[in-house]
Short mmCIF file of C-alpha atoms and ligand atoms in Angstrom, two decimals:
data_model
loop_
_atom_site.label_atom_id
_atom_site.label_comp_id
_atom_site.label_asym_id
_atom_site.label_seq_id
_atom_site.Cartn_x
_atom_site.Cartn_y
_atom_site.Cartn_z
CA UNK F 1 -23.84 -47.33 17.17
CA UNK F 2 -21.82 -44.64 16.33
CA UNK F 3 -19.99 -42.39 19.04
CA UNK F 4 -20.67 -38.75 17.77
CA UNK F 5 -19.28 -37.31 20.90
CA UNK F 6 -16.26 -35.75 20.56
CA UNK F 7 -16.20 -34.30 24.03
CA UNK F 8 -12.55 -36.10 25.46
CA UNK F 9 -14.17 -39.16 27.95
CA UNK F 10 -11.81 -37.05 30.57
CA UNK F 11 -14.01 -33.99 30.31
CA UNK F 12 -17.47 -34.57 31.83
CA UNK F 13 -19.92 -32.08 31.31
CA UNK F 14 -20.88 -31.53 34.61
CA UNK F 15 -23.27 -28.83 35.90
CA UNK F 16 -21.88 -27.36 38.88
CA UNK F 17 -24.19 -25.30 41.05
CA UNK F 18 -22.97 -22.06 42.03
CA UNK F 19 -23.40 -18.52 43.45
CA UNK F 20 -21.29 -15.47 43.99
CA UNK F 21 -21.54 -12.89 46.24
CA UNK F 22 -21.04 -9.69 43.07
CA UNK F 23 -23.38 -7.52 44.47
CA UNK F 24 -20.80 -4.82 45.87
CA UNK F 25 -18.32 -5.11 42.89
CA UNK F 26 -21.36 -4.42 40.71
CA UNK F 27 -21.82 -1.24 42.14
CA UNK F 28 -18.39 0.07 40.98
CA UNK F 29 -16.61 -0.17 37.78
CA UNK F 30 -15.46 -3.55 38.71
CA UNK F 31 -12.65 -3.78 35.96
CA UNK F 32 -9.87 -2.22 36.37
CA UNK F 33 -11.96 0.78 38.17
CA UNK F 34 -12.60 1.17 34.18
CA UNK F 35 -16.13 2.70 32.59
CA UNK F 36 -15.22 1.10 28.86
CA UNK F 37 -14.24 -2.59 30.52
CA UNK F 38 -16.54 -2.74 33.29
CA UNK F 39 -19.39 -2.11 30.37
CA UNK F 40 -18.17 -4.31 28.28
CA UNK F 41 -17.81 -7.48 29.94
CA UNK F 42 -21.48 -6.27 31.67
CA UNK F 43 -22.71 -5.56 28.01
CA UNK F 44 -21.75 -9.31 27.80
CA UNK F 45 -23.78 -10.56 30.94
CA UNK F 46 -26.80 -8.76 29.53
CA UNK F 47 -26.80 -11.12 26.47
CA UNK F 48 -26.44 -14.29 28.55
CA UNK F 49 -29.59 -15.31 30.14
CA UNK F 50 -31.79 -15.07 27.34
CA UNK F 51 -28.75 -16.18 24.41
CA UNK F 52 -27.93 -19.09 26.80
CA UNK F 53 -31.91 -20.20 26.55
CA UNK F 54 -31.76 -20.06 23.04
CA UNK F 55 -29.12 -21.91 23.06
CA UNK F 56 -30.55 -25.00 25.60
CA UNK F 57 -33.61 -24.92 22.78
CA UNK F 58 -31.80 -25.17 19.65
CA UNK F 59 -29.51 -27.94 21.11
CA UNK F 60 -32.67 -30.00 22.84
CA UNK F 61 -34.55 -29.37 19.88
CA UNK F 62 -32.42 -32.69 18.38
CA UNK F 63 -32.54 -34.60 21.81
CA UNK F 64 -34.53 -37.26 20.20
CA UNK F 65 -32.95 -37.62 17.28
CA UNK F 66 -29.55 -38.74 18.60
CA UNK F 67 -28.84 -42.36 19.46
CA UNK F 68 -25.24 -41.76 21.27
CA UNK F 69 -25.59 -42.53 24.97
CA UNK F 70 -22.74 -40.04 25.50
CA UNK F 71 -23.40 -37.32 23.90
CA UNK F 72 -26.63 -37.17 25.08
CA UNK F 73 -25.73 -37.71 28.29
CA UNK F 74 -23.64 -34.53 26.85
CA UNK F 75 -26.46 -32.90 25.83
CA UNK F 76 -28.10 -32.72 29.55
CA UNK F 77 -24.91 -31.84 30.89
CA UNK F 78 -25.29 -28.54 28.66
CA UNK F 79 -28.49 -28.02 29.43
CA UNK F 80 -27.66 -28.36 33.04
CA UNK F 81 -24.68 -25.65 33.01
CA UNK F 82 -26.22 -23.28 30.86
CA UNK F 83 -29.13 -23.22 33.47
CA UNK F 84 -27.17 -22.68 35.86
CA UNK F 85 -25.24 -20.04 33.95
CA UNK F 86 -28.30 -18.47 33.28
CA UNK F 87 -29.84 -17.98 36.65
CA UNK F 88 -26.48 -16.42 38.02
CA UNK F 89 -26.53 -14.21 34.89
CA UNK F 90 -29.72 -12.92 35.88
CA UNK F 91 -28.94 -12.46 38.96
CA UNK F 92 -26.29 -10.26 37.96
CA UNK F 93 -28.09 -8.49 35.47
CA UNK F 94 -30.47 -7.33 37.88
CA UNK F 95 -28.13 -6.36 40.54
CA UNK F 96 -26.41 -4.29 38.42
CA UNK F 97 -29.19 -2.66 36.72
CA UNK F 98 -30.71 -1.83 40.10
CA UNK F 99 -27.68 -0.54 41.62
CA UNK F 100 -26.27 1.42 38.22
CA UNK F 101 -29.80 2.79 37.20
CA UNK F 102 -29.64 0.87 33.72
CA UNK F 103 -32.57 -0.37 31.79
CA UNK F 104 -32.62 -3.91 32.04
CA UNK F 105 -35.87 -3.99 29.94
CA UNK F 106 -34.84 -2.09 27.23
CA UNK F 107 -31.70 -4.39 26.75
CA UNK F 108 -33.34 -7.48 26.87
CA UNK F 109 -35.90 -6.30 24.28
CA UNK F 110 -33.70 -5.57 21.83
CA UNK F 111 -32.37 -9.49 22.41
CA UNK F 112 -35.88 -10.78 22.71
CA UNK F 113 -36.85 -9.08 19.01
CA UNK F 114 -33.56 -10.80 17.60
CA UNK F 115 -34.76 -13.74 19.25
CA UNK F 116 -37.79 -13.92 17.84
CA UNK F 117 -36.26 -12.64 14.36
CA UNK F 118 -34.29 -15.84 14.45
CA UNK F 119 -37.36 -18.20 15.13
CA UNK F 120 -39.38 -16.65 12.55
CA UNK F 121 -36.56 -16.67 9.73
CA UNK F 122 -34.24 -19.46 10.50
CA UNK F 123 -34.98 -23.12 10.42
CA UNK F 124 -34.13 -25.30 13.53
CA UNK F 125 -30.90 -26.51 11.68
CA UNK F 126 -30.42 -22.91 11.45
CA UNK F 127 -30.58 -22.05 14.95
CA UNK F 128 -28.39 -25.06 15.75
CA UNK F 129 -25.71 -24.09 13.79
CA UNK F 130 -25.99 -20.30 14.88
CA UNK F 131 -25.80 -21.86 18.31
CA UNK F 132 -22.60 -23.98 17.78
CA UNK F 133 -20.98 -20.70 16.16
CA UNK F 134 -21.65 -18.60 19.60
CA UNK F 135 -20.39 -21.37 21.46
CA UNK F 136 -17.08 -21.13 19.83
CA UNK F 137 -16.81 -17.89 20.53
CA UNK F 138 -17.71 -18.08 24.22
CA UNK F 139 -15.10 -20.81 24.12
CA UNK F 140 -12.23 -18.96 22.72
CA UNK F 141 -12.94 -16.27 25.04
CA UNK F 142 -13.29 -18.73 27.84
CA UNK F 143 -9.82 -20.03 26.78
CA UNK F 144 -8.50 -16.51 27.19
CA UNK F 145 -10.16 -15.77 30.56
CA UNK F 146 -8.53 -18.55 31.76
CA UNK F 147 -5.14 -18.30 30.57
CA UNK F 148 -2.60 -16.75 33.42
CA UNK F 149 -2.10 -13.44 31.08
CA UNK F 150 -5.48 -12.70 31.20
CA UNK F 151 -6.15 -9.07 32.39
CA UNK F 152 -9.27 -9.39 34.39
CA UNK F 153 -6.71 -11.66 37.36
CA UNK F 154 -5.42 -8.22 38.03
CA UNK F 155 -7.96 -6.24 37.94
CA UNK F 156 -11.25 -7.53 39.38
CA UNK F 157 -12.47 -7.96 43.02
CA UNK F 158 -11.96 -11.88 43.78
CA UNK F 159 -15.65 -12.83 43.29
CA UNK F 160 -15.83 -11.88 39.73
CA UNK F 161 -13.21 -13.35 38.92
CA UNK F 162 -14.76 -16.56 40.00
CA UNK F 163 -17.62 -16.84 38.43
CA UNK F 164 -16.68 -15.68 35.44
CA UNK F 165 -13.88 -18.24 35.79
CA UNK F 166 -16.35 -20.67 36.75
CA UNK F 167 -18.56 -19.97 33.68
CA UNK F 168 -15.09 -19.69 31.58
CA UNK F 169 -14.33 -23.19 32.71
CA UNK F 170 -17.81 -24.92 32.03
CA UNK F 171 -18.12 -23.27 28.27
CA UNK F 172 -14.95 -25.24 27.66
CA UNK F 173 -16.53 -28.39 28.95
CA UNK F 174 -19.52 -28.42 26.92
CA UNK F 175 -18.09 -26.69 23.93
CA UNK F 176 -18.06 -29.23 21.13
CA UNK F 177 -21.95 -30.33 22.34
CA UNK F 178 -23.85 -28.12 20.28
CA UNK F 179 -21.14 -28.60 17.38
CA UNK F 180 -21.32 -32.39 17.09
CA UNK F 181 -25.40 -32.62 17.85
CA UNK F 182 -25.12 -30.19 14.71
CA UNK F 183 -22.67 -32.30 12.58
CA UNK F 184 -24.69 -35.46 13.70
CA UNK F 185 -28.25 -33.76 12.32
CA UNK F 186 -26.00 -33.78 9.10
CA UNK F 187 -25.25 -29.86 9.08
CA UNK F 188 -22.97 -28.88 6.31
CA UNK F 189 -19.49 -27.20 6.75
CA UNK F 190 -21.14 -23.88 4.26
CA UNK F 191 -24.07 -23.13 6.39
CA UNK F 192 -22.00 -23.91 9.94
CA UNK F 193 -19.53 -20.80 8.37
CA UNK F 194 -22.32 -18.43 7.53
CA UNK F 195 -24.23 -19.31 10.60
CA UNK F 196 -20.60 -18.00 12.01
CA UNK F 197 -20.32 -14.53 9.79
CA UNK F 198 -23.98 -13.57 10.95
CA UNK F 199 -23.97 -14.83 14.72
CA UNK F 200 -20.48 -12.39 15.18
CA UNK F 201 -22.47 -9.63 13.37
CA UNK F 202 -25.18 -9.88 15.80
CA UNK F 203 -22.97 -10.98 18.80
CA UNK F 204 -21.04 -7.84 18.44
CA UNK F 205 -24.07 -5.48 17.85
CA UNK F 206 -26.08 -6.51 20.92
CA UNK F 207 -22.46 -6.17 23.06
CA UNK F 208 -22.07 -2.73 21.52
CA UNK F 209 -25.50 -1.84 22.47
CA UNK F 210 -25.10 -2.70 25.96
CA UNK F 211 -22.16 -0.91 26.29
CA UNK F 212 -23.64 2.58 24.81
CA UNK F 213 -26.77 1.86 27.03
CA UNK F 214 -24.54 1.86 30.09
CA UNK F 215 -22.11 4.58 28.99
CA UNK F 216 -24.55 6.83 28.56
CA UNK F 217 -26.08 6.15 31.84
CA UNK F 218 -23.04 6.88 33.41
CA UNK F 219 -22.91 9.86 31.31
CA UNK F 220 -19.48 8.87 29.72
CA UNK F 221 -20.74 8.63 26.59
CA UNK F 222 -18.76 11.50 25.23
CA UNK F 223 -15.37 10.74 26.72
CA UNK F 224 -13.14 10.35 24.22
CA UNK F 225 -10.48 9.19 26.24
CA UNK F 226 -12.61 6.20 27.00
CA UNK F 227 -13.22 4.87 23.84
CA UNK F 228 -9.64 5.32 22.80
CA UNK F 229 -8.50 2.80 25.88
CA UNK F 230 -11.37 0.62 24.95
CA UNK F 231 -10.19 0.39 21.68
CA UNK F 232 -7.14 -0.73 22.88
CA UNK F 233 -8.47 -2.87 25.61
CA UNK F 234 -10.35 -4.69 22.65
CA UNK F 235 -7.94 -4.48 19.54
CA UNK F 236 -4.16 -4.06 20.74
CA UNK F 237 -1.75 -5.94 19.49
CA UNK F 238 -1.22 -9.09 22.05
CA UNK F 239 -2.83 -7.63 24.73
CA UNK F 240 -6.33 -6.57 23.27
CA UNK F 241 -9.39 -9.30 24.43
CA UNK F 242 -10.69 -9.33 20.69
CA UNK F 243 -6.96 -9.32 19.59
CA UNK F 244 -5.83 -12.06 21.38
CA UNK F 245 -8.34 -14.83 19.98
CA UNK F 246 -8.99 -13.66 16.25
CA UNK F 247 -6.80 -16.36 15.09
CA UNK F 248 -8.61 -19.37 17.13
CA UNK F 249 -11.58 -17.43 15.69
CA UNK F 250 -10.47 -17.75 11.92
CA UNK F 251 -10.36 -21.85 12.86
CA UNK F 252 -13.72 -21.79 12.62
CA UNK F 253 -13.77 -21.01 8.57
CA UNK F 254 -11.26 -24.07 8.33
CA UNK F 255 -12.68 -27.02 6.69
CA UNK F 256 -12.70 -29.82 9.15
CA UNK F 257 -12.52 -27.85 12.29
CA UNK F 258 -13.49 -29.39 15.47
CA UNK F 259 -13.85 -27.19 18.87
CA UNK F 260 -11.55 -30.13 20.55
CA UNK F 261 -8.73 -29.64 17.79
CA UNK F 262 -7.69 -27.34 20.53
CA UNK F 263 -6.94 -29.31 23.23
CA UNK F 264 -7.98 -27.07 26.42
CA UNK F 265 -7.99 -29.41 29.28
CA UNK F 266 -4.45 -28.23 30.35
CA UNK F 267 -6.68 -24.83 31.41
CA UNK F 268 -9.39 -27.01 32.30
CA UNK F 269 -6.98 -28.34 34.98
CA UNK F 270 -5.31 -25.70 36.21
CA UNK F 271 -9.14 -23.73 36.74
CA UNK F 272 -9.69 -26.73 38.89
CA UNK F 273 -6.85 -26.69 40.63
CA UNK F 274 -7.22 -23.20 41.69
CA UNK F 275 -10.69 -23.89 42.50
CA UNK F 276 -10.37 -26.76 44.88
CA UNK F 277 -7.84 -24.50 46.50
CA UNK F 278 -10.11 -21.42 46.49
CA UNK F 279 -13.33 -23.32 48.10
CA UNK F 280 -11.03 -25.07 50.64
CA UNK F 281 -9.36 -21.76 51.65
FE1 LIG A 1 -22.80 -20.41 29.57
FE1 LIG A 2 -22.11 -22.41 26.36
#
């Protein structure tokens, strides 16, 4: 039987169960005491509980159709982290929304009607390969969240950091399971590369959304200012969040690619290393 895991044999996908106390940094403008940065990586939790679900379905959609003991023991493993991801997502969604006075409703209808866009027009192979192309980028960004330059380890309150170190850590885990269930369904390399041109479009749209949503909310719509250091914050050269993964984004186009071509246990390691020091502390 063919192995069609590529996930390294050193890298279990394992669902850890975890909660963070976020509640008071959610409150504030967490980041960096910044409107533009604190929206945008909320924008981001917005899309997470209900894009993580579509995810679980499009990748245990092919459960049965894959002999490989390990990668469907892979497969659960995702299932099992994006759960969890999901619940503390929600969590945080609602928190925030509560405390900040921002419509959680109204966000998560404009992902539900994409949603349900996507299950009307695209076919389950579709959907896979949409799902494999947003779990690159979670990874890439994952890889930068956990690298020692990245700017949130500066600038958020100690519990934030955490879990979104913790869910940094676990995308990089699981993030060749949805790719190879989708190569081993027999997806080709021209509709995994679209499925990546439309998922950014989208990805990028429903982040933007979030972060007018809240902006206006906090009545900082307006400040230029703002959007000029979120520009910056997103774009600038070496130092901007977008910026600094654009060309492990490009990898994607290559054909061939892999998600384990980049070998991230290194920050896999040093997460848990920091970790096992943080929960014994
Ligand atoms: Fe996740
Ligand atoms: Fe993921």
């Amino acid at each position: 039987m063919p192995v069609l895991s590529h996930t390294p044999l050193d890298v279990p996908v394992r669902p850890r169960n975890r909660e963070y106390d976020v509640a008071q940094a959610l409150a504030t403008d967490w980041f960096d005491q910044h409107a533009f940065k604190t929206a945008w990586f909320n924008a981001m939790s917005i899309t997470f509980p209900l894009g993580e679900k579509f995810f679980i379905d499009s990748v245990r959609y092919y459960l049965d159709r894959i002999d490989d003991p390990k990668l469907k023991a892979d497969i659960r493993g995702f299932c099992g982290q994006e759960g969890f991801h999901r619940r503390e997502h929600q969590r945080y969604n609602e928190t925030l929304c509560k405390a900040r006075g921002y419509d959680l409703d109204r966000m998560e209808a404009r992902l539900e009607s994409n949603i349900k866009r996507a299950y009307r027009f695209l076919s389950p192979l579709e959907r896979l390969a949409a799902t494999a192309a947003l779990e690159h980028i979670t990874a890439i960004m994952a890889e930068s969240a956990l690298n020692e330059n990245d700017p949130m380890i500066d600038s958020a309150p100690a519990a934030m950091r955490a879990l979104w170190q913790w869910h940094a850590a676990e995308e990089l885990e699981h993030k060749s399971v949805a790719f190879d269930v989708y190569r081993a369904v027999g997806g080709s390399e021209r509709l995994r590369k679209r499925a990546m041109r439309q998922a950014t479009f989208f990805l990028m749209v429903d982040v933007m959304m979030g972060v007018l949503h809240m902006l206006r909310k906090d009545r900082k719509l307006w400040n230029l200012r703002l959007w000029a250091q979120g520009w910056s914050f997103l774009f600038a050269k070496h130092v901007g969040i977008l910026r600094r993964v654009w060309s492990a984004y490009k990898e994607y186009y290559r054909n061939g690619f892999h998600p384990w071509h980049r070998d991230t246990r290194p920050l896999l390691a040093g997460w848990q290393d920091n970790e096992d020091k943080r929960l014994l502390a």
